[in-house]
Amino acid sequence: MGGASTRCRPRRPGQTAGLRCTFRRVLVGREPERQLLGALVEGAREGSAGTLVVRGEPGVGKSALLDELVAGAADATVLRTQGLEVEAPLAFAALHRLLRPLARLRDGLAAPQARALRVAFGEEEGASVEPFLVGVATLSLLTTAAEENVVLCVVDDAHWLDAATAGVLLFCAHRLGADRVALVFAARDGAWGTFDPQGLRELVVTGLEPDASRALLESRLGSAAGTDVLARIVAETRGNPLALLELPTELTRDQLSGREPLPSQLHLTTRVEQVFLDRSRRLPPPVARALLVAAADDSSEPDVVRRAVLALGLGEADLQAAVDSGLLVETTTSLSLRHPLVRSAVYQAASAVERRTVHRALATALSGHGDPDREAWHRAAAADGPDPEVVAALELAGARAQRRGGHVSALAAYERAAALCDDPVRRTELTFAAGRSAWACGHAGQAQTLLTRVRESTDDPLVLADVARLRGHIEVNLGSAPEAHRIFVEAAQAVYPFDPARALDIAVAAAVMRTFGADSGTPLPVTDALVAPVAGDPPRTLCLRHMLVAMTQVAEGDWSAATAALDRALELGDRVDDRDVLWNLGNAALQLGDDDAQQRFYGYALSRAREAGAVTAVVYCLQRLCFGQYLAGDLVAVRNSAEEAISLGHSIGQPAMTAPPVAWLALLAALQGRDDHDDHLARLEELVAAHPLGILADPVHDLTRWARAWHAAGSGDNVGALHHLARFRLPVLARMSAPERIEAAVRAGDLAAARGWTEELAGFATATNRPWALATVAFARALTADQATADALFRESLAHHAVAGRPLDAGRAHLAYGEWLRRAQRRVDARQHLREAADAFQDLRAEALSARAHQELRASGETARKRDPSTLLQLTPTELQIAQLVSSGMSNKDVAAQCWISPRTVAFHLRNVFAKAGITSRGELARLDLA
């Protein structure tokens, strides 16, 4: 209903004037909305994808706008689906309908993507798929179709989409770029469900203006209504088109003419729903029952509804009478209620017995027709008590949903199965399965409630260990990291006698907590037994044993033993393909300062995550890669990783995951003296205030302190810089920032702090023999040394820096040495080091340090040569990332696969790069200095 003019059929005998009409949809009063939707499609035709969320109250005309949009896009490839409230437990049901017309293109997708869609749609059994690999596959399918023709995707009642479909379509909405795709959602105000359109453009549809409302009413009623009556109806309905069209049908001629008063209330949703309900109650009982079958059906497939109607002993004539009533609409491909309010009115008014009866009939209609999930849910809706067969069917439905990545659907299936199960052991198993699914789909509170039920209902040590592991992970991400450590330790200790392998996995998780400063103080007596090798240990197990030693010794401060254990774990790590193990090896290498290893293993984990379409894991890997990229002076890569992590975090509706990358951007902005430093910090404050960060809290806060310290130091406030740097909580970040911390302390006059931090690092440097640590210790000692020893210490620092691979720290050492030499009246010697520092800081765009180096150069008697900023290539983060990948030899298709965008979008950004750089070929691009 958008407001539509009407064309009425001649009245049937006994019909009230103006009541039974058919409509020619000519929208009244919706010109601005029509123009906006039309512009969206035109933009897509020109190669600029667009997404719009049309929202408003029930009956305001959202569907009518979508209908007209589709009618006006006859030359486009139109894909359409609808959210159905009764379909919520069926993962990817709405997506399957949407993509069905593109089935012929699926074979052209990359094999993992094609398989992901087959698994998601129940066409193939086998190993589970990551939910967002289905999203990547959907994106590829849409953009492939758009190469042939502009694609218009229309999604009605998005607030009722099954969670899996909602996640996929939101992912696509955020990733579409220079593609001929328009994506339009319609959703009810205040009822988003699992559909969260945050960040997408919205069109808010409100009631019609009074003149348009009156025109719509007059087209509906003709001269049957008086002027005052029309004005009252317009005012009471607030211009809601559905109310304007439906409420008058229940008024008498005398009420319409004004001879009798109107009802005291003409409220919208409840009143319109009551109109539909009254109309259905006037139907003969067999026809009303046929209508109830359609209301309970979640397939809209005519054959299913017909078989169910026949199973109830009804006939085709009853179904046709329901269609003739105007409450049921039949097309060549569907049989469904006229409006969602009709469905809710009819279904809610039915008794529990009536509902169970029609659900049983629908289950019978579906049996043997290749849709076991719908059948299982209808059998569950028909059950009035425990039923082992229904429990088994729901368990299988949950397992299928889990394999497809439909964790919300799996949760619903397992939880309903548990409710219908009277076997205590089976009920516990099903409840735990529901708890796992709840956590997998982000429902942490529900997961904790379900896990508590499991703990209260079993004493099985293996089940309790798995429950504890999941509880620990929830605490890690959303609660108290020390509490997570306690849970992990107690679980590992308890399960060791029954399953040492399980205990080892859990113990490693506990040890990792300690390296992040999350130590509950709870001891793990079985540590010695867990780290002892056993004959026949596979590489993964041996790797975990050495990693447990390494992480435990890190927490104890025995750097030598930790390094030796890490080296053994790293050797084995190259033979392990477990993403979690690779991730933990990267973390262990970061803790122990092995820059190459931590980049390598985080890179391995990132590659595995990309291949699997595991978007959450990709975001975490990108966050962690920033550490090594920063240390290596590859600040462009830091920015790229952070921007991609932020983009993906928003794409999957996980804003909390964007906090660390935003912190990295704040740090870069402060280091480089950019104006967006404050903007990043403001975004960060909002994120921290709105979302629990769990174990990410300390890294985020320390990175924020580091950014503030850079900003303070850049403005000459050494005391302020020291204030922030002295408050670091994570030892690994304290070591990373040691050159800044110690120099800030010296420049602020706090030599005691400088010497204390230096000696702390000296123990680490001696035990690990890391060149960067040895260089930093020598540099720090030189800052506080007397005239006789400082020179040798600076030289020692630079000798270590020559092989350390940390250019920012090396530049700082050159700068400090040059300053020292100039003060010692060795101006010629100073210039060499000051030039090295100036060049390094210019390459890194470290504005404050660069200015300091150039000032020192001028003081030494040399005119500083600053690089002309106009010669630098100004690219957006996305353009830069694509340019770097293409210059490495990757094709547009390969770049698109890695970045989860379309080849057309890659080509669009590449054209921008060529234009900005004034080049015309990939060969020229490869010769550009993209750093």
JSON list of N, CA and C in Angstrom, two decimals, residues 10 25 224 262 277 333 355 398 408 562 569 598 635 694 706 719 732 748 754 759 765 789 805:
[
{"chain": "A", "resi": 10, "resn": "PRO", "atom": "N", "xyz": [-18.02, -4.22, -10.57]},
{"chain": "A", "resi": 10, "resn": "PRO", "atom": "CA", "xyz": [-19.44, -4.04, -10.24]},
{"chain": "A", "resi": 10, "resn": "PRO", "atom": "C", "xyz": [-19.78, -4.80, -8.96]},
{"chain": "A", "resi": 25, "resn": "ARG", "atom": "N", "xyz": [-2.40, -0.55, -8.98]},
{"chain": "A", "resi": 25, "resn": "ARG", "atom": "CA", "xyz": [-1.45, 0.14, -8.12]},
{"chain": "A", "resi": 25, "resn": "ARG", "atom": "C", "xyz": [-0.86, 1.38, -8.82]},
{"chain": "A", "resi": 224, "resn": "ALA", "atom": "N", "xyz": [-19.44, 8.07, -1.47]},
{"chain": "A", "resi": 224, "resn": "ALA", "atom": "CA", "xyz": [-20.17, 7.44, -0.37]},
{"chain": "A", "resi": 224, "resn": "ALA", "atom": "C", "xyz": [-19.90, 8.11, 0.97]},
{"chain": "A", "resi": 262, "resn": "LEU", "atom": "N", "xyz": [-18.80, 7.52, 13.88]},
{"chain": "A", "resi": 262, "resn": "LEU", "atom": "CA", "xyz": [-17.75, 6.53, 13.63]},
{"chain": "A", "resi": 262, "resn": "LEU", "atom": "C", "xyz": [-17.36, 5.86, 14.94]},
{"chain": "A", "resi": 277, "resn": "LEU", "atom": "N", "xyz": [-9.36, -10.04, 10.88]},
{"chain": "A", "resi": 277, "resn": "LEU", "atom": "CA", "xyz": [-9.85, -11.16, 11.68]},
{"chain": "A", "resi": 277, "resn": "LEU", "atom": "C", "xyz": [-11.36, -11.29, 11.54]},
{"chain": "A", "resi": 333, "resn": "THR", "atom": "N", "xyz": [3.36, -19.05, -8.73]},
{"chain": "A", "resi": 333, "resn": "THR", "atom": "CA", "xyz": [4.42, -19.72, -7.96]},
{"chain": "A", "resi": 333, "resn": "THR", "atom": "C", "xyz": [4.20, -19.70, -6.46]},
{"chain": "A", "resi": 355, "resn": "ARG", "atom": "N", "xyz": [-4.12, -25.09, 15.86]},
{"chain": "A", "resi": 355, "resn": "ARG", "atom": "CA", "xyz": [-2.77, -24.86, 15.31]},
{"chain": "A", "resi": 355, "resn": "ARG", "atom": "C", "xyz": [-2.01, -26.17, 15.18]},
{"chain": "A", "resi": 398, "resn": "GLY", "atom": "N", "xyz": [19.09, -29.40, 13.55]},
{"chain": "A", "resi": 398, "resn": "GLY", "atom": "CA", "xyz": [20.11, -28.56, 14.17]},
{"chain": "A", "resi": 398, "resn": "GLY", "atom": "C", "xyz": [21.49, -28.84, 13.62]},
{"chain": "A", "resi": 408, "resn": "VAL", "atom": "N", "xyz": [21.95, -19.58, 14.47]},
{"chain": "A", "resi": 408, "resn": "VAL", "atom": "CA", "xyz": [20.69, -19.20, 15.12]},
{"chain": "A", "resi": 408, "resn": "VAL", "atom": "C", "xyz": [19.66, -20.30, 14.91]},
{"chain": "A", "resi": 562, "resn": "ALA", "atom": "N", "xyz": [61.76, -19.86, 27.98]},
{"chain": "A", "resi": 562, "resn": "ALA", "atom": "CA", "xyz": [60.62, -19.59, 27.10]},
{"chain": "A", "resi": 562, "resn": "ALA", "atom": "C", "xyz": [61.07, -19.55, 25.64]},
{"chain": "A", "resi": 569, "resn": "ALA", "atom": "N", "xyz": [58.70, -25.13, 19.30]},
{"chain": "A", "resi": 569, "resn": "ALA", "atom": "CA", "xyz": [57.31, -25.07, 18.84]},
{"chain": "A", "resi": 569, "resn": "ALA", "atom": "C", "xyz": [57.21, -24.51, 17.43]},
{"chain": "A", "resi": 598, "resn": "GLN", "atom": "N", "xyz": [56.35, -14.09, 14.31]},
{"chain": "A", "resi": 598, "resn": "GLN", "atom": "CA", "xyz": [54.98, -13.68, 14.61]},
{"chain": "A", "resi": 598, "resn": "GLN", "atom": "C", "xyz": [54.27, -13.21, 13.34]},
{"chain": "A", "resi": 635, "resn": "LEU", "atom": "N", "xyz": [54.08, 1.06, 7.77]},
{"chain": "A", "resi": 635, "resn": "LEU", "atom": "CA", "xyz": [52.90, 1.73, 8.31]},
{"chain": "A", "resi": 635, "resn": "LEU", "atom": "C", "xyz": [51.75, 1.73, 7.30]},
{"chain": "A", "resi": 694, "resn": "GLY", "atom": "N", "xyz": [36.40, -7.41, 26.75]},
{"chain": "A", "resi": 694, "resn": "GLY", "atom": "CA", "xyz": [37.05, -8.61, 27.25]},
{"chain": "A", "resi": 694, "resn": "GLY", "atom": "C", "xyz": [38.56, -8.47, 27.25]},
{"chain": "A", "resi": 706, "resn": "TRP", "atom": "N", "xyz": [49.51, 4.99, 24.07]},
{"chain": "A", "resi": 706, "resn": "TRP", "atom": "CA", "xyz": [50.67, 5.19, 23.18]},
{"chain": "A", "resi": 706, "resn": "TRP", "atom": "C", "xyz": [50.38, 6.32, 22.19]},
{"chain": "A", "resi": 719, "resn": "VAL", "atom": "N", "xyz": [56.61, 15.50, 29.66]},
{"chain": "A", "resi": 719, "resn": "VAL", "atom": "CA", "xyz": [56.01, 15.03, 30.91]},
{"chain": "A", "resi": 719, "resn": "VAL", "atom": "C", "xyz": [54.68, 14.35, 30.62]},
{"chain": "A", "resi": 732, "resn": "VAL", "atom": "N", "xyz": [54.12, -6.84, 26.76]},
{"chain": "A", "resi": 732, "resn": "VAL", "atom": "CA", "xyz": [54.57, -6.89, 25.38]},
{"chain": "A", "resi": 732, "resn": "VAL", "atom": "C", "xyz": [54.52, -5.50, 24.73]},
{"chain": "A", "resi": 748, "resn": "ALA", "atom": "N", "xyz": [61.98, 14.02, 30.20]},
{"chain": "A", "resi": 748, "resn": "ALA", "atom": "CA", "xyz": [61.16, 14.61, 31.26]},
{"chain": "A", "resi": 748, "resn": "ALA", "atom": "C", "xyz": [61.92, 14.73, 32.58]},
{"chain": "A", "resi": 754, "resn": "ALA", "atom": "N", "xyz": [63.74, 5.81, 33.76]},
{"chain": "A", "resi": 754, "resn": "ALA", "atom": "CA", "xyz": [64.45, 5.40, 32.55]},
{"chain": "A", "resi": 754, "resn": "ALA", "atom": "C", "xyz": [65.39, 4.24, 32.84]},
{"chain": "A", "resi": 759, "resn": "GLU", "atom": "N", "xyz": [66.80, -1.65, 32.67]},
{"chain": "A", "resi": 759, "resn": "GLU", "atom": "CA", "xyz": [67.30, -2.90, 33.26]},
{"chain": "A", "resi": 759, "resn": "GLU", "atom": "C", "xyz": [66.27, -4.01, 33.14]},
{"chain": "A", "resi": 765, "resn": "ALA", "atom": "N", "xyz": [66.53, -8.96, 26.92]},
{"chain": "A", "resi": 765, "resn": "ALA", "atom": "CA", "xyz": [67.43, -8.92, 25.76]},
{"chain": "A", "resi": 765, "resn": "ALA", "atom": "C", "xyz": [68.54, -9.96, 25.88]},
{"chain": "A", "resi": 789, "resn": "THR", "atom": "N", "xyz": [81.29, 7.04, 27.87]},
{"chain": "A", "resi": 789, "resn": "THR", "atom": "CA", "xyz": [80.75, 5.74, 27.43]},
{"chain": "A", "resi": 789, "resn": "THR", "atom": "C", "xyz": [79.60, 5.85, 26.45]},
{"chain": "A", "resi": 805, "resn": "GLY", "atom": "N", "xyz": [65.67, -4.84, 11.94]},
{"chain": "A", "resi": 805, "resn": "GLY", "atom": "CA", "xyz": [64.47, -4.70, 11.12]},
{"chain": "A", "resi": 805, "resn": "GLY", "atom": "C", "xyz": [63.39, -3.86, 11.74]}
]
